[in-house]
mmCIF file of C-alpha atoms and ligand atoms in Angstrom:
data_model
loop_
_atom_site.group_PDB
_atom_site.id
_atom_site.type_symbol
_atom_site.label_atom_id
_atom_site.label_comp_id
_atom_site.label_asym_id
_atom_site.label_seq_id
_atom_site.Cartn_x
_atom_site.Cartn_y
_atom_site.Cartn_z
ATOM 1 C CA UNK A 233 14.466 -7.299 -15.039
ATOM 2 C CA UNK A 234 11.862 -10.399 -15.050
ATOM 3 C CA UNK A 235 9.575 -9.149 -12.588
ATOM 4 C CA UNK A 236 5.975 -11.235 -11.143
ATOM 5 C CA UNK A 237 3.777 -8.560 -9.448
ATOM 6 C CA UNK A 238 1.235 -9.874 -6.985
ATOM 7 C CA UNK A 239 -1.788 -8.395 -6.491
ATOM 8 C CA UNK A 240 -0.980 -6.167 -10.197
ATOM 9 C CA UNK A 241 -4.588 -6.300 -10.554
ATOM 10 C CA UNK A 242 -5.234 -4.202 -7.353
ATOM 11 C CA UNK A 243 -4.819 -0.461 -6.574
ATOM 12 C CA UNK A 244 -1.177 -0.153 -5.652
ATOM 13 C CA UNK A 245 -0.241 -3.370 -7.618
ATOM 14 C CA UNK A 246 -1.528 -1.953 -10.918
ATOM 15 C CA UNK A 247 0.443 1.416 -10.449
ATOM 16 C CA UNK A 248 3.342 -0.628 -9.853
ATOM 17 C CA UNK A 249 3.158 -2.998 -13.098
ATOM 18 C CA UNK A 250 2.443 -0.114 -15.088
ATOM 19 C CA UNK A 251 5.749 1.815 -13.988
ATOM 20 C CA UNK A 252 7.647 -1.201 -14.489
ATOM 21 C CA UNK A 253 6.463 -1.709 -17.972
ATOM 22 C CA UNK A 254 7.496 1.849 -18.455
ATOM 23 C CA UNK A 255 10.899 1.418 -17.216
ATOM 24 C CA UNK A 256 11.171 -1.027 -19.921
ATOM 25 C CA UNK A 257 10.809 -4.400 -17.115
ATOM 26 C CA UNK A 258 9.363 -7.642 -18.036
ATOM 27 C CA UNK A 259 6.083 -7.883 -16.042
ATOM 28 C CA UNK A 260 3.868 -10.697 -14.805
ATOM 29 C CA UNK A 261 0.447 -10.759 -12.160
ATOM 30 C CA UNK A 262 -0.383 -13.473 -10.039
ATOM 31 C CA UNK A 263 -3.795 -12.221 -8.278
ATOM 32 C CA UNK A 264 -6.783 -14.023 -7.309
ATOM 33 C CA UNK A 265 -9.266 -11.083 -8.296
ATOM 34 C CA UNK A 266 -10.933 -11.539 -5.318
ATOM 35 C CA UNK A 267 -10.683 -7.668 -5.242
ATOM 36 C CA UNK A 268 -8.368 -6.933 -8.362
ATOM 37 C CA UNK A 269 -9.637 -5.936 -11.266
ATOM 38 C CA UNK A 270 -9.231 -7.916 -14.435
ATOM 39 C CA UNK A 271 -9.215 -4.626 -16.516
ATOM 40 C CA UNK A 272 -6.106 -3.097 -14.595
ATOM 41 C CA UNK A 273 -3.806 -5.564 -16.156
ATOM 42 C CA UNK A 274 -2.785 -4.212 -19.482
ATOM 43 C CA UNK A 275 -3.166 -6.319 -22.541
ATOM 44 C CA UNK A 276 -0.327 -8.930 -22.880
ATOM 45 C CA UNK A 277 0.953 -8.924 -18.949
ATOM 46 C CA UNK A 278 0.625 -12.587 -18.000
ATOM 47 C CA UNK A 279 -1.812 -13.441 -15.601
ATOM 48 C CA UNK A 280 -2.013 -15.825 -13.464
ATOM 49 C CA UNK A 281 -5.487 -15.934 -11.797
ATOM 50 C CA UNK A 282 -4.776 -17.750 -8.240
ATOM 51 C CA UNK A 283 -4.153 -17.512 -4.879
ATOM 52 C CA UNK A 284 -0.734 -16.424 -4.131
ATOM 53 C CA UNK A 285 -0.208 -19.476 -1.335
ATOM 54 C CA UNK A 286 -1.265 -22.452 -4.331
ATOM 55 C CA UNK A 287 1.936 -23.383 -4.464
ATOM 56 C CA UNK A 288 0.577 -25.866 -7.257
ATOM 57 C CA UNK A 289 0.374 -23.388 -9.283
ATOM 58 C CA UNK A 290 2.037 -20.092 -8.316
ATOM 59 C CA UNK A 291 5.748 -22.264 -8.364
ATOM 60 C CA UNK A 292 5.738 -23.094 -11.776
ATOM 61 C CA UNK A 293 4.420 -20.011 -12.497
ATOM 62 C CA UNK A 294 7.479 -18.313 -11.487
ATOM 63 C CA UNK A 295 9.398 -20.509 -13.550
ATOM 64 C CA UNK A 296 8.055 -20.433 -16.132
ATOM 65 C CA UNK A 297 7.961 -16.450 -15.810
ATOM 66 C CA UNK A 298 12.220 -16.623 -15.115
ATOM 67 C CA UNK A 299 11.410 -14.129 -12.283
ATOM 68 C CA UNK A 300 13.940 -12.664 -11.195
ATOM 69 C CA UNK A 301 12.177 -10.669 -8.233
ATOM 70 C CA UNK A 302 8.688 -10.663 -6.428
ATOM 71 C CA UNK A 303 6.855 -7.643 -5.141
ATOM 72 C CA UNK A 304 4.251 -8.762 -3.248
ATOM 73 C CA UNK A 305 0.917 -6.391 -2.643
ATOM 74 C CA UNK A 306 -1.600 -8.946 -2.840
ATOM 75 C CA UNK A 307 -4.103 -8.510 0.566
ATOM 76 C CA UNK A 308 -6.212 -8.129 2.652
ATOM 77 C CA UNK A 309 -6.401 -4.593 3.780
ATOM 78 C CA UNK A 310 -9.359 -3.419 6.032
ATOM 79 C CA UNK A 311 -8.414 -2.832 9.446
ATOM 80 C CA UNK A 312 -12.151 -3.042 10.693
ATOM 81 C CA UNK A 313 -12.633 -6.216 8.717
ATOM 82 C CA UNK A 314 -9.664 -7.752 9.907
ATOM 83 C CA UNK A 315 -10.547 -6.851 13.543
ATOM 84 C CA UNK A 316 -13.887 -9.119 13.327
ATOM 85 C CA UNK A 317 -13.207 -11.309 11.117
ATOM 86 C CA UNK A 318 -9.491 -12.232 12.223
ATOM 87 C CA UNK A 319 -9.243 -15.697 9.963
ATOM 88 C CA UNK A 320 -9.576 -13.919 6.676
ATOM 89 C CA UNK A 321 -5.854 -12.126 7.879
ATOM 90 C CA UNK A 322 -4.346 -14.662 8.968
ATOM 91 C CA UNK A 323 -5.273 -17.356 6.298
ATOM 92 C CA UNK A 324 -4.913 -14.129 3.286
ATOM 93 C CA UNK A 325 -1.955 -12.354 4.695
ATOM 94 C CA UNK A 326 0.056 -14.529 6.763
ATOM 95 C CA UNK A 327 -0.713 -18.223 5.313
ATOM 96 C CA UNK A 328 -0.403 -16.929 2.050
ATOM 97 C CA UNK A 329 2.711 -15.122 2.162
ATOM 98 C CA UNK A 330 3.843 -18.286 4.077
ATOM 99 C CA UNK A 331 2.809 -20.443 0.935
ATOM 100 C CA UNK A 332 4.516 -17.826 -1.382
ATOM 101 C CA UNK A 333 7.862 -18.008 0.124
ATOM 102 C CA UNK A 334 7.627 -21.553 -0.609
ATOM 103 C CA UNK A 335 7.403 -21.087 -4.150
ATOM 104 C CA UNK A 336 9.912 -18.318 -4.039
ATOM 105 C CA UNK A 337 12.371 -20.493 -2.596
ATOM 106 C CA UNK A 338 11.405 -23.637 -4.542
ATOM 107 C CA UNK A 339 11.861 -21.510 -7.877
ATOM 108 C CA UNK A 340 14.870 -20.135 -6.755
ATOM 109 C CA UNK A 341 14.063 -16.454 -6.759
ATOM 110 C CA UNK A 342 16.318 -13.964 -5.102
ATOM 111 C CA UNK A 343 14.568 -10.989 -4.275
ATOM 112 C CA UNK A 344 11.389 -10.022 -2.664
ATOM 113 C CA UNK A 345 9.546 -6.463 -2.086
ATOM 114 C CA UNK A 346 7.010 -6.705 0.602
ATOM 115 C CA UNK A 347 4.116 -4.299 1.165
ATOM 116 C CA UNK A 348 4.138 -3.636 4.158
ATOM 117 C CA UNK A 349 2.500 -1.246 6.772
ATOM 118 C CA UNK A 350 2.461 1.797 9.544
ATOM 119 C CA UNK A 351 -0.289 -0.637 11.298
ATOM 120 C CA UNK A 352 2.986 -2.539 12.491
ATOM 121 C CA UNK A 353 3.492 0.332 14.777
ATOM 122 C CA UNK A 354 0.567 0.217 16.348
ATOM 123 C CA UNK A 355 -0.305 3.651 18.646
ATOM 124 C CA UNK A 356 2.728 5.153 18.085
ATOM 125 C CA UNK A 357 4.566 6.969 21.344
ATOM 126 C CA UNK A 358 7.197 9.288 18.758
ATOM 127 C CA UNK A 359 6.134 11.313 15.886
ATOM 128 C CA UNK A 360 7.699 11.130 13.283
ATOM 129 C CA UNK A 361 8.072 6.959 13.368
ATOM 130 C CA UNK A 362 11.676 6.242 12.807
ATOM 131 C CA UNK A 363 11.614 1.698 11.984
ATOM 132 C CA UNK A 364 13.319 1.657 15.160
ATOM 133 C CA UNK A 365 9.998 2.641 17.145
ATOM 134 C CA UNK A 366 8.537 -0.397 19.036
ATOM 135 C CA UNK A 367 6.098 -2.709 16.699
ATOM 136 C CA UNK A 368 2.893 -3.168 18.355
ATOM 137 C CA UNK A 369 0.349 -3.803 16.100
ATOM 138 C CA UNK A 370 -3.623 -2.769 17.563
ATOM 139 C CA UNK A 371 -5.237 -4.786 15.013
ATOM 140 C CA UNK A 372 -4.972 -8.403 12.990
ATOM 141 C CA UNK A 373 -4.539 -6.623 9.886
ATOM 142 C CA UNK A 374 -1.184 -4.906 11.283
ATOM 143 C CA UNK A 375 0.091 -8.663 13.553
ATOM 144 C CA UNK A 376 -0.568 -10.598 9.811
ATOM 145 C CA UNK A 377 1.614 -7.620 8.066
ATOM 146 C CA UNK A 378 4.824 -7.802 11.075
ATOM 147 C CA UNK A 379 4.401 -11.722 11.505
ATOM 148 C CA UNK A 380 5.047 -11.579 7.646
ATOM 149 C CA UNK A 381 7.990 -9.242 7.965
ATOM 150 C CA UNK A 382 9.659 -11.338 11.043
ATOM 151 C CA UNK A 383 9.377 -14.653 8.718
ATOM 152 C CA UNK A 384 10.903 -12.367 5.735
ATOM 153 C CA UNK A 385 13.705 -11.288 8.191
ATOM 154 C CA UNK A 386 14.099 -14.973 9.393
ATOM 155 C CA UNK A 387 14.188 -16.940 5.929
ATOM 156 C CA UNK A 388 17.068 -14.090 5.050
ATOM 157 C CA UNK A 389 19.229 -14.991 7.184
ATOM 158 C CA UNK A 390 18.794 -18.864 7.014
ATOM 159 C CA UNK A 391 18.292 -18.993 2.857
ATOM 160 C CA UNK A 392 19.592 -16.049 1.681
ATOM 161 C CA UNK A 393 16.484 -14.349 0.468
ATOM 162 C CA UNK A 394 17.072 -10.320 -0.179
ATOM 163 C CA UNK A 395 13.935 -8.330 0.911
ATOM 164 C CA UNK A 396 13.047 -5.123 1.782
ATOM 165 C CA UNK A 397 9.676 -4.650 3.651
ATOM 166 C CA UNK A 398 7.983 -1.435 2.898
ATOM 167 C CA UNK A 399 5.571 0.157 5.790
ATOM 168 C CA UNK A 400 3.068 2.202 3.965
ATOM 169 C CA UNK A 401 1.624 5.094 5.492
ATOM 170 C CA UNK A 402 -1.750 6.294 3.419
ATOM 171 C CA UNK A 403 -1.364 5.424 -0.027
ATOM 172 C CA UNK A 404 -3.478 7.716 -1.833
ATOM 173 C CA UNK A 405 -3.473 9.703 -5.462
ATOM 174 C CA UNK A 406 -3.824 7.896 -9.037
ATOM 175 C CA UNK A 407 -2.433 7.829 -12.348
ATOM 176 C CA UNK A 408 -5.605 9.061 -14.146
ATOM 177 C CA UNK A 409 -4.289 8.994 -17.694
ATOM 178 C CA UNK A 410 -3.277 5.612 -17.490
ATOM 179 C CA UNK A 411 -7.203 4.884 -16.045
ATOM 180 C CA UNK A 412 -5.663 3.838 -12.657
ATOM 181 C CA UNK A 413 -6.684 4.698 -9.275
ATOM 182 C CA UNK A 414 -8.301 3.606 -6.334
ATOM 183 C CA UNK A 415 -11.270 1.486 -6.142
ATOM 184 C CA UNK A 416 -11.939 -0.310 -3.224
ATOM 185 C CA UNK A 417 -15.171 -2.165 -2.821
ATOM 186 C CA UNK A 418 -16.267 -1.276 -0.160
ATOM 187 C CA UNK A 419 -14.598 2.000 -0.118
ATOM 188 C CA UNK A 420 -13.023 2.906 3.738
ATOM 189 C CA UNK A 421 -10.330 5.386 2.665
ATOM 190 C CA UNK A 422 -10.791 8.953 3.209
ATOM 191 C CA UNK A 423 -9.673 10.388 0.120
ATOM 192 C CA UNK A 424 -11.890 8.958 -2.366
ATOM 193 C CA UNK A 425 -14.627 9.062 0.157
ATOM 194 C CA UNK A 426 -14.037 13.091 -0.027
ATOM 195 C CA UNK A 427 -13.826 13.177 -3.521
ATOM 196 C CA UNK A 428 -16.788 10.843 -4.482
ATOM 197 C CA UNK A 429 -18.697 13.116 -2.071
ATOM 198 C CA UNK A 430 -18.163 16.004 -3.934
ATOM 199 C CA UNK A 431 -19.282 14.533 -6.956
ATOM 200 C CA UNK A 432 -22.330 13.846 -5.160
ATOM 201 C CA UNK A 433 -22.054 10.340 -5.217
ATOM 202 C CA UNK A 434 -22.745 8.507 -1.572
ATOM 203 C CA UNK A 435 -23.564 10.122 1.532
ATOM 204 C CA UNK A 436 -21.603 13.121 2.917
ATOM 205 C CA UNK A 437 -18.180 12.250 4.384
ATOM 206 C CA UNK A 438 -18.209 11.534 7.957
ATOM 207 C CA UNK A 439 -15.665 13.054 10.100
ATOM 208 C CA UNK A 440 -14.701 10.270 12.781
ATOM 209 C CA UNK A 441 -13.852 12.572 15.507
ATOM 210 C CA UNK A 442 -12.593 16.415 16.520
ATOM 211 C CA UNK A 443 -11.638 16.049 19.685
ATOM 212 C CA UNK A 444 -8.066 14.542 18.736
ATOM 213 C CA UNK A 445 -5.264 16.175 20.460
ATOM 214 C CA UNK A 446 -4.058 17.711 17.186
ATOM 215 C CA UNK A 447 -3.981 20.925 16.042
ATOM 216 C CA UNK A 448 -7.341 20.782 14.533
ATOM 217 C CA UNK A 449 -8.420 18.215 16.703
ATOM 218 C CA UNK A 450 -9.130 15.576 13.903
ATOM 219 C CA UNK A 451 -6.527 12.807 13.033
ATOM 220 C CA UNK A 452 -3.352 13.568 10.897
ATOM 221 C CA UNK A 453 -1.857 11.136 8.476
ATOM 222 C CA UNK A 454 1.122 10.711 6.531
ATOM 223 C CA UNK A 455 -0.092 10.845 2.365
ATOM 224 C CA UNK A 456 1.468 9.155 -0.289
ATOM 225 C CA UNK A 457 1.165 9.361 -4.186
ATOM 226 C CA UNK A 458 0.721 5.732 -5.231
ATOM 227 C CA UNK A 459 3.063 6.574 -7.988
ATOM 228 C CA UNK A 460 5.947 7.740 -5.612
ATOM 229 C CA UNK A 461 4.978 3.944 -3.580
ATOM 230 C CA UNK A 462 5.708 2.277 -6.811
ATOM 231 C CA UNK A 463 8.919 4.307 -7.282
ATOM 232 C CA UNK A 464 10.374 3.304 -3.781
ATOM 233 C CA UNK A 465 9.412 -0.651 -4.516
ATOM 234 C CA UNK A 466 12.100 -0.120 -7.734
ATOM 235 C CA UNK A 467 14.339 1.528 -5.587
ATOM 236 C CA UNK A 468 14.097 -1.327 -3.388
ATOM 237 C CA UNK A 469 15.012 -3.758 -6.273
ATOM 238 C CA UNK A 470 17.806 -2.131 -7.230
ATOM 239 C CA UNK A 471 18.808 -1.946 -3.747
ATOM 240 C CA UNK A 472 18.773 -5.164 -3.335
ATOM 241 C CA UNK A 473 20.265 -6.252 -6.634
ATOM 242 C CA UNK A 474 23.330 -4.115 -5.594
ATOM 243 C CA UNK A 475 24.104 -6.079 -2.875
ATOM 244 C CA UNK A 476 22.377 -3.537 -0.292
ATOM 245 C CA UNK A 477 21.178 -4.656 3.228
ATOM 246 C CA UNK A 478 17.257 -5.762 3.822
ATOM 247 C CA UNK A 479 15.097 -4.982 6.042
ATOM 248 C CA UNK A 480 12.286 -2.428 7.269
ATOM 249 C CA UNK A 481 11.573 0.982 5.030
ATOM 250 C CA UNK A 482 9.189 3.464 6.183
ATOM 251 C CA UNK A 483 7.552 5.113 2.973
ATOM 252 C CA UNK A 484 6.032 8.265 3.794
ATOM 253 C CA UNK A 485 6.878 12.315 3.476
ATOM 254 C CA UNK A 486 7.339 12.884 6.830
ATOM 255 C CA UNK A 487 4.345 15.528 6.821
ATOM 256 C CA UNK A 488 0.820 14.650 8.004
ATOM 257 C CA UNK A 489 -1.898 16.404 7.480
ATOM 258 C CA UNK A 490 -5.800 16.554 8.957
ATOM 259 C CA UNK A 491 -8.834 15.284 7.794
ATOM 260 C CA UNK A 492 -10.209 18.608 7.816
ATOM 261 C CA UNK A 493 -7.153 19.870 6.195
ATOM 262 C CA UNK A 494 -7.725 17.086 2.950
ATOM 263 C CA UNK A 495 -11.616 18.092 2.982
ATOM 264 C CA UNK A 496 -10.692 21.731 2.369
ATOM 265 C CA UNK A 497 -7.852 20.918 0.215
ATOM 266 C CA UNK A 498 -10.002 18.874 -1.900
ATOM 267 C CA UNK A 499 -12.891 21.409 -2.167
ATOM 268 C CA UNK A 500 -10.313 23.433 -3.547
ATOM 269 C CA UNK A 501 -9.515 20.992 -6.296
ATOM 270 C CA UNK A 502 -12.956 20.068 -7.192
ATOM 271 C CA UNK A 503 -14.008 23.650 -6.946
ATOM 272 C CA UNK A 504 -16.995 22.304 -5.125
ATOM 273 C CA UNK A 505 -17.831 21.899 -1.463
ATOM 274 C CA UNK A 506 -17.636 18.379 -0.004
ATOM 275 C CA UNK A 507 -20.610 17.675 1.993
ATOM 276 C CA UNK A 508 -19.742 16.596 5.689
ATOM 277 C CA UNK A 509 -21.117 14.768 8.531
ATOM 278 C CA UNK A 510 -20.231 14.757 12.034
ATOM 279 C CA UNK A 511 -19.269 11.412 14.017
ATOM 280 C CA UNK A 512 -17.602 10.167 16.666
ATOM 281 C CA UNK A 513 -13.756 8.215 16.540
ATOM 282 C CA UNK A 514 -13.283 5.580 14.657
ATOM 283 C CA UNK A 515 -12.017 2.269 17.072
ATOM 284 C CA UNK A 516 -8.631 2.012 16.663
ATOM 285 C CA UNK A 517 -7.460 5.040 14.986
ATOM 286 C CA UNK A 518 -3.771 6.977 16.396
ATOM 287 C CA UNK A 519 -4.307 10.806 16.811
ATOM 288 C CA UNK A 520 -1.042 10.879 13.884
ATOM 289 C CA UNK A 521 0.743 8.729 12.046
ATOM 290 C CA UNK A 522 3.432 10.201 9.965
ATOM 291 C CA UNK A 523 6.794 8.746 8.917
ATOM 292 C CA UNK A 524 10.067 9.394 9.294
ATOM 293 C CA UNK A 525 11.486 8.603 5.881
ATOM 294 C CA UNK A 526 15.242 9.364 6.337
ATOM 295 C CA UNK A 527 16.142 5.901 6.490
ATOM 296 C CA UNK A 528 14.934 5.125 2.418
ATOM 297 C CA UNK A 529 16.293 8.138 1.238
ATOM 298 C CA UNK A 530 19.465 7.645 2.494
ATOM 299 C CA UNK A 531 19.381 3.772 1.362
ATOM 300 C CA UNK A 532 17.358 3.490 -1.153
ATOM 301 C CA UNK A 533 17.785 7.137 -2.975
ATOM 302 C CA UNK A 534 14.409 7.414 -3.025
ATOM 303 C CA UNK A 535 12.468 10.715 -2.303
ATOM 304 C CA UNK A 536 8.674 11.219 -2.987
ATOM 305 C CA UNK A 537 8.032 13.560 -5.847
ATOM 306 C CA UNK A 538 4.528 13.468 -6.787
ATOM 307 C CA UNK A 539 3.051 13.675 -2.966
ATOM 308 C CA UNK A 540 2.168 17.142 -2.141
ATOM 309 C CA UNK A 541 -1.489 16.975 -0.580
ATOM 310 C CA UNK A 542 -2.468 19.110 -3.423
ATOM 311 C CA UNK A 543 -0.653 16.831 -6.575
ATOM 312 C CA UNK A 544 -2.253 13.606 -4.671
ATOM 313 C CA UNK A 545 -5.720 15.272 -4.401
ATOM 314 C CA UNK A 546 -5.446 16.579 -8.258
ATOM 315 C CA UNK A 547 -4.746 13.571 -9.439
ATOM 316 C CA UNK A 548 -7.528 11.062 -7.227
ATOM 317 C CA UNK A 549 -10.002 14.137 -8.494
ATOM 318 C CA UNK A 550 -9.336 13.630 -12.457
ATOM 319 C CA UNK A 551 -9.334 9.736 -11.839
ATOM 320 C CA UNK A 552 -12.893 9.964 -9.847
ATOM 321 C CA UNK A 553 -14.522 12.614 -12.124
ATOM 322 C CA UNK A 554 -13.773 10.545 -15.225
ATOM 323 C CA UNK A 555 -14.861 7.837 -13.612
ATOM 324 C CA UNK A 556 -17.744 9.593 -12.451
ATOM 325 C CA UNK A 557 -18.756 10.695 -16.384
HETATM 326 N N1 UFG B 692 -11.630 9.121 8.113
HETATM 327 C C1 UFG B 692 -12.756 9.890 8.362
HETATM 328 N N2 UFG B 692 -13.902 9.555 7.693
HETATM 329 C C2 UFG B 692 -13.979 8.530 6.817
HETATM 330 C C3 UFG B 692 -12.821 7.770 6.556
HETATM 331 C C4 UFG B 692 -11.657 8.101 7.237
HETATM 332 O O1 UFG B 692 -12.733 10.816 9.162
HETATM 333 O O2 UFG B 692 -15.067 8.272 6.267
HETATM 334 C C5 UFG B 692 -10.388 9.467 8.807
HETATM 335 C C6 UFG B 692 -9.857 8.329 9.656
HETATM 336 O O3 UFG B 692 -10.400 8.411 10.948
HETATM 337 C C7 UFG B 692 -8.358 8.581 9.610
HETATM 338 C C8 UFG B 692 -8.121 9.256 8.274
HETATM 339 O O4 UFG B 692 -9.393 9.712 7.835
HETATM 340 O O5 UFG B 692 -8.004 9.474 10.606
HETATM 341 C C9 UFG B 692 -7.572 8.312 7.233
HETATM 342 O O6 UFG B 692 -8.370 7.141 7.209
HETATM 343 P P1 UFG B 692 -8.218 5.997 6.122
HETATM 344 O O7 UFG B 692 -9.267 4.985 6.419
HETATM 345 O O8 UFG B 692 -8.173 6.611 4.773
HETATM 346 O O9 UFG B 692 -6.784 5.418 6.407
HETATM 347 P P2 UFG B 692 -6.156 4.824 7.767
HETATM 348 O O10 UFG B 692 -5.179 5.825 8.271
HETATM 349 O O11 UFG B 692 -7.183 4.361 8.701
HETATM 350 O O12 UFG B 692 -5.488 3.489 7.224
HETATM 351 C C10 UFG B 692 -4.324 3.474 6.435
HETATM 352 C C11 UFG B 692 -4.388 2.266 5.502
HETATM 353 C C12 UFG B 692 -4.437 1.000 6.293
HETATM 354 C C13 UFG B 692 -3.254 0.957 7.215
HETATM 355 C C14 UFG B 692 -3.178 2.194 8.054
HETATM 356 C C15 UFG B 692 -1.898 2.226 8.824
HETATM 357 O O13 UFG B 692 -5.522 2.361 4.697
HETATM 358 O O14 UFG B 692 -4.405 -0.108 5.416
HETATM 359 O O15 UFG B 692 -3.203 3.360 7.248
HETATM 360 O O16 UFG B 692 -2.227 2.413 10.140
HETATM 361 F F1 UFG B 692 -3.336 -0.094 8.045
#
């Protein structure tokens, strides 16, 4: 398949163009490198280096490309960010994706894999979080991500587009050997926040809040090997390209664990402590968010392999120490 990968120069976009390649796919980026990384895009991809709305340029591009399929990551993804500075999500998520499908349509492509995310639940009132829960986003970041998916579910039914909307819960992990991982500057996500503590790099990781009503008392979430992400986005493709139904996926393992419960975890993979801090909650963050993922296995054949807490935390360790060296 002729595949154009957006955002392939960013953390979950550059695990995805690398398991295409090894499934033997024809892969192109379109990515602004606003935040991607020029080196994550392997020798002899195509890149194009623009915004993913420039329908000037991202149009011919996929014609010239004979895509066949989009899988869009490219983003904005910082909940905090998006909450005071609102504009930057709605002009990078929503206007761009808006721009996109233009092109998509204009160059006559057929399918469409949208990242997607648990922010579109909001604060959820059922754990596990079947699609069917209610969609009330808490933040811009998560009302850019739904408006996205409502105008994906709209322009299917009026133009025929196939798409499957995937709602992340907490990427996480890395594909060391290949050099990928995650990389975010700057870096908000727990797990490398553990693990670059306990290489002594930064300050001590700060534990936004213990009085959660969890079992632990800090927040639970609902990890994900980047790897298995870029599985279910195939899955999705073939999905699609066998005539199977669109919409809404939940990827996730249906298991959440604590933020005390990945510090410990991870101390056990470094074989080093991870220095902590106490503070108070983070605004907007759900006690738990973990997925129910029956509906993608049972449509999509897709199960995650690679996302035990302890396989995810192995492999984000060997990417960060090398890095580290
Ligand atoms: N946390 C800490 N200390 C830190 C960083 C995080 O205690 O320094 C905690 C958070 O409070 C949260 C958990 O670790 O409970 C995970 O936090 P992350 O920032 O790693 O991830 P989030 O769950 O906040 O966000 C993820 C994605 C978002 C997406 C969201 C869905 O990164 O893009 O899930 O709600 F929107």
């Amino acid at each position: 398949m002729r595949v154009v990968v957006t955002g392939g120069a960013g953390y979950i976009g550059s695990h995805m163009v690398h398991v295409l390649r090894e499934r033997g796919h024809v892969v192109s980026v379109i990515d602004s490198l606003v935040t991607g990384r020029r080196e994550a895009v392997p020798p002899g991809v195509p890149l194009l280096e623009a915004d993913v709305g420039d329908r000037g340029r991202v149009g011919p591009f996929l014609r010239e490309q004979r895509a066949e399929a989009v899988l869009h990551f490219a983003a904005r993804i910082q909940v905090g960010e998006s909450v005071v500075d609102p504009r930057r999500y709605y002009t990078g998520n929503l206007v761009a994706t808006v721009g996109l499908l233009e092109s998509v349509l204009d160059a006559g492509v057929e399918r469409l894999v949208f990242s997607s995310t648990a922010a579109v639940y909001g604060v959820p009132t059922e754990v596990p979080i079947p699609e069917s829960h209610a969609t009330r986003p808490v933040n811009p970041y998560g009302e850019t991500k739904l408006a996205a998916e409502r105008m994906l579910a709209s322009y299917a039914r009026a133009y025929g587009l196939r798409y499957a909307a995937l709602r992340y819960f907490n990427a996480a992990g890395a594909l060391a050997e290949a050099g990928l991982g995650e990389r975010h500057e700057p870096e908000t996500h727990l797990i490398p926040l553990v693990l670059r503590a306990a290489l002594g790099e930064g300050n001590p990781v700060t534990v936004f809040g213990r009085d959660y009503p969890t079992a632990d008392g800090t927040c639970v979430r609902d990890y994900i090997h980047v790897v298995d992400l870029a599985e279910a986005h195939l899955a999705a493709l073939e999905y699609l390209g066998g005539g199977g139904e669109g919409g809404a996926f939940n990827l996730g393992t249906g298991h959440g664990y604590s933020v005390a419960e990945v510090i410990a975890e991870a101390a056990r993979v470094a074989g080093r402590p991870v220095p902590t801090a106490e503070g108070a909650r983070r605004e907007g963050d759900p006690p738990a968010l973990v997925a129910d993922p029956s509906l993608a296995r049972e449509r999509l054949g897709w199960r995650p392999r690679r996302s035990s807490l302890g396989q995810i935390l192995e492999d984000a360790w060997r990417f960060h120490a090398a890095a580290a060296r």
